[in-house]
PDB file of C-alpha atoms in Angstrom:
ATOM      1  CA  MET A 142      61.712 113.019  -9.987  1.00 56.00           C
ATOM      2  CA  ASN A 143      60.048 114.035  -6.710  1.00 73.00           C
ATOM      3  CA  ASP A 144      61.510 117.555  -7.090  1.00 78.00           C
ATOM      4  CA  ASN A 145      60.029 117.777 -10.580  1.00 81.00           C
ATOM      5  CA  ASN A 146      56.585 116.737  -9.303  1.00 81.00           C
ATOM      6  CA  SER A 147      56.725 119.348  -6.519  1.00 83.00           C
ATOM      7  CA  LYS A 148      57.665 122.036  -9.029  1.00 81.00           C
ATOM      8  CA  VAL A 149      54.726 121.110 -11.290  1.00 82.00           C
ATOM      9  CA  GLN A 150      52.331 121.173  -8.325  1.00 80.00           C
ATOM     10  CA  ARG A 151      53.645 124.593  -7.232  1.00 80.00           C
ATOM     11  CA  ILE A 152      53.271 126.045 -10.741  1.00 83.00           C
ATOM     12  CA  THR A 153      49.762 124.582 -11.046  1.00 84.00           C
ATOM     13  CA  LEU A 154      48.756 126.116  -7.698  1.00 85.00           C
ATOM     14  CA  GLU A 155      50.237 129.499  -8.675  1.00 90.00           C
ATOM     15  CA  ASN A 156      48.296 129.440 -11.957  1.00 91.00           C
ATOM     16  CA  PHE A 157      45.098 128.490 -10.111  1.00 92.00           C
ATOM     17  CA  ILE A 158      45.543 131.371  -7.655  1.00 93.00           C
ATOM     18  CA  ARG A 159      46.204 133.829 -10.521  1.00 93.00           C
ATOM     19  CA  ARG A 160      43.056 132.672 -12.310  1.00 93.00           C
ATOM     20  CA  LEU A 161      40.996 132.985  -9.134  1.00 94.00           C
ATOM     21  CA  ALA A 162      42.266 136.529  -8.627  1.00 95.00           C
ATOM     22  CA  SER A 163      41.632 137.638 -12.210  1.00 95.00           C
ATOM     23  CA  ARG A 164      38.233 136.024 -12.817  1.00 95.00           C
ATOM     24  CA  PHE A 165      36.585 135.203  -9.474  1.00 96.00           C
ATOM     25  CA  GLN A 166      37.806 137.746  -6.875  1.00 96.00           C
ATOM     26  CA  ASP A 167      35.018 139.948  -5.437  1.00 96.00           C
ATOM     27  CA  ARG A 168      32.317 137.912  -7.177  1.00 96.00           C
ATOM     28  CA  VAL A 169      29.637 135.656  -5.765  1.00 96.00           C
ATOM     29  CA  VAL A 170      30.768 132.046  -6.228  1.00 97.00           C
ATOM     30  CA  ASN A 171      29.978 128.446  -5.372  1.00 98.00           C
ATOM     31  CA  VAL A 172      32.899 126.316  -4.163  1.00 98.00           C
ATOM     32  CA  GLU A 173      32.980 122.520  -4.034  1.00 98.00           C
ATOM     33  CA  PHE A 174      35.545 121.063  -1.638  1.00 98.00           C
ATOM     34  CA  PHE A 175      36.438 117.934   0.324  1.00 95.00           C
ATOM     35  CA  CYS A 176      36.299 117.701   4.099  1.00 90.00           C
ATOM     36  CA  GLY A 177      37.440 114.293   5.306  1.00 88.00           C
ATOM     37  CA  GLU A 178      35.272 111.633   3.660  1.00 88.00           C
ATOM     38  CA  CYS A 179      32.567 114.147   2.689  1.00 92.00           C
ATOM     39  CA  CYS A 180      32.124 116.549  -0.195  1.00 97.00           C
ATOM     40  CA  LYS A 181      30.844 120.034   0.611  1.00 98.00           C
ATOM     41  CA  LYS A 182      29.497 122.885  -1.457  1.00 98.00           C
ATOM     42  CA  ALA A 183      29.528 126.483  -0.246  1.00 98.00           C
ATOM     43  CA  LYS A 184      26.910 128.413  -2.227  1.00 97.00           C
ATOM     44  CA  GLY A 185      26.502 132.131  -2.682  1.00 95.00           C
ATOM     45  CA  GLY A 186      29.542 133.603  -0.938  1.00 97.00           C
ATOM     46  CA  GLU A 187      31.621 136.484  -2.231  1.00 97.00           C
ATOM     47  CA  LEU A 188      35.252 135.484  -2.826  1.00 98.00           C
ATOM     48  CA  THR A 189      36.798 138.225  -0.688  1.00 97.00           C
ATOM     49  CA  LEU A 190      40.283 136.889   0.007  1.00 97.00           C
ATOM     50  CA  ILE A 191      42.709 134.608  -1.805  1.00 97.00           C
ATOM     51  CA  GLY A 192      45.609 133.554   0.384  1.00 94.00           C
ATOM     52  CA  ARG A 193      48.646 131.507  -0.524  1.00 91.00           C
ATOM     53  CA  ASP A 194      46.900 128.305   0.590  1.00 93.00           C
ATOM     54  CA  PHE A 195      43.264 129.224   1.303  1.00 96.00           C
ATOM     55  CA  ILE A 196      40.276 131.202   0.064  1.00 98.00           C
ATOM     56  CA  GLU A 197      37.744 133.109   2.123  1.00 98.00           C
ATOM     57  CA  LEU A 198      34.094 133.530   1.219  1.00 98.00           C
ATOM     58  CA  THR A 199      31.997 136.185   2.924  1.00 98.00           C
ATOM     59  CA  ALA A 200      28.221 136.440   2.866  1.00 97.00           C
ATOM     60  CA  ALA A 201      26.838 139.252   0.743  1.00 86.00           C
ATOM     61  CA  GLU A 202      24.777 141.857   2.595  1.00 84.00           C
ATOM     62  CA  ASP A 203      21.473 140.433   3.915  1.00 86.00           C
ATOM     63  CA  TYR A 204      22.432 136.883   2.825  1.00 91.00           C
ATOM     64  CA  GLU A 205      24.177 133.855   4.271  1.00 96.00           C
ATOM     65  CA  ILE A 206      26.421 131.279   2.624  1.00 98.00           C
ATOM     66  CA  GLU A 207      24.728 127.899   2.342  1.00 98.00           C
ATOM     67  CA  VAL A 208      27.081 124.980   3.057  1.00 98.00           C
ATOM     68  CA  ILE A 209      25.739 121.615   1.903  1.00 98.00           C
ATOM     69  CA  THR A 210      27.469 118.385   2.986  1.00 98.00           C
ATOM     70  CA  PHE A 211      27.231 115.273   0.801  1.00 97.00           C
ATOM     71  CA  SER A 212      28.179 111.736   1.786  1.00 95.00           C
ATOM     72  CA  GLY A 213      27.547 108.679  -0.357  1.00 92.00           C
ATOM     73  CA  GLY A 214      25.723 110.877  -2.868  1.00 90.00           C
ATOM     74  CA  ASP A 215      23.164 112.086  -0.310  1.00 95.00           C
ATOM     75  CA  VAL A 216      22.786 115.413   1.493  1.00 97.00           C
ATOM     76  CA  VAL A 217      23.646 114.745   5.149  1.00 96.00           C
ATOM     77  CA  ASP A 218      23.863 118.299   6.496  1.00 97.00           C
ATOM     78  CA  ASN A 219      22.901 121.817   5.526  1.00 98.00           C
ATOM     79  CA  GLU A 220      24.062 124.906   7.385  1.00 98.00           C
ATOM     80  CA  PHE A 221      24.277 128.662   6.877  1.00 98.00           C
ATOM     81  CA  VAL A 222      27.373 130.703   7.721  1.00 98.00           C
ATOM     82  CA  GLU A 223      28.555 134.305   7.387  1.00 98.00           C
ATOM     83  CA  VAL A 224      32.205 133.502   6.559  1.00 98.00           C
ATOM     84  CA  ILE A 225      34.041 130.346   5.510  1.00 98.00           C
ATOM     85  CA  ILE A 226      37.757 129.712   4.941  1.00 98.00           C
ATOM     86  CA  ILE A 227      38.557 126.791   2.634  1.00 98.00           C
ATOM     87  CA  PRO A 228      42.061 125.320   2.154  1.00 97.00           C
ATOM     88  CA  LEU A 229      43.047 125.449  -1.532  1.00 95.00           C
ATOM     89  CA  SER A 230      44.306 121.871  -1.300  1.00 93.00           C
ATOM     90  CA  GLN A 231      40.706 120.747  -0.696  1.00 96.00           C
ATOM     91  CA  VAL A 232      38.999 122.791  -3.449  1.00 96.00           C
ATOM     92  CA  CYS A 233      37.480 120.766  -6.310  1.00 94.00           C
ATOM     93  CA  SER A 234      35.849 123.599  -8.251  1.00 96.00           C
ATOM     94  CA  VAL A 235      34.935 127.271  -8.138  1.00 97.00           C
ATOM     95  CA  GLU A 236      31.848 128.354 -10.070  1.00 96.00           C
ATOM     96  CA  ILE A 237      30.159 131.656 -10.829  1.00 95.00           C
ATOM     97  CA  PRO A 238      26.399 131.060 -10.525  1.00 93.00           C
ATOM     98  CA  GLU A 239      24.435 132.039 -13.626  1.00 87.00           C
ATOM     99  CA  ASN A 240      22.308 134.593 -11.784  1.00 75.00           C
ATOM    100  CA  CYS A 241      25.390 136.303 -10.280  1.00 60.00           C
ATOM    101  CA  ASN A 242      27.274 137.405 -13.396  1.00 50.00           C
ATOM    102  CA  GLU A 243      28.112 140.922 -12.243  1.00 51.00           C
ATOM    103  CA  LYS A 244      30.718 141.932  -9.698  1.00 48.00           C
ATOM    104  CA  THR A 245      29.260 142.974  -6.371  1.00 47.00           C
ATOM    105  CA  SER A 246      29.332 146.668  -5.595  1.00 46.00           C
ATOM    106  CA  ASP A 247      31.733 148.131  -3.027  1.00 45.00           C
TER     107      ASP A 247
END
């Protein structure tokens, strides 16, 4: 039964990675993810790399990625970064912001 569960998890992860690559790659996204006891949201980064077990967001030209940390329903930290790598095992959701519907230019 444990083997079956591992197989289902692997297939689910593979499908998630395929969907990220086909719909979200090279677009500006927001990513919600867990970090310890906190929930974080990276806003406005371009999904530049999808690894086997991580994603990388890079700031678009002249912008920074906003990373908001929530704990107990409250914002406890807010920082700005140029690049962030997020383990896929910690990702809750990937969103395309409404005002960023087009792919970024090369």
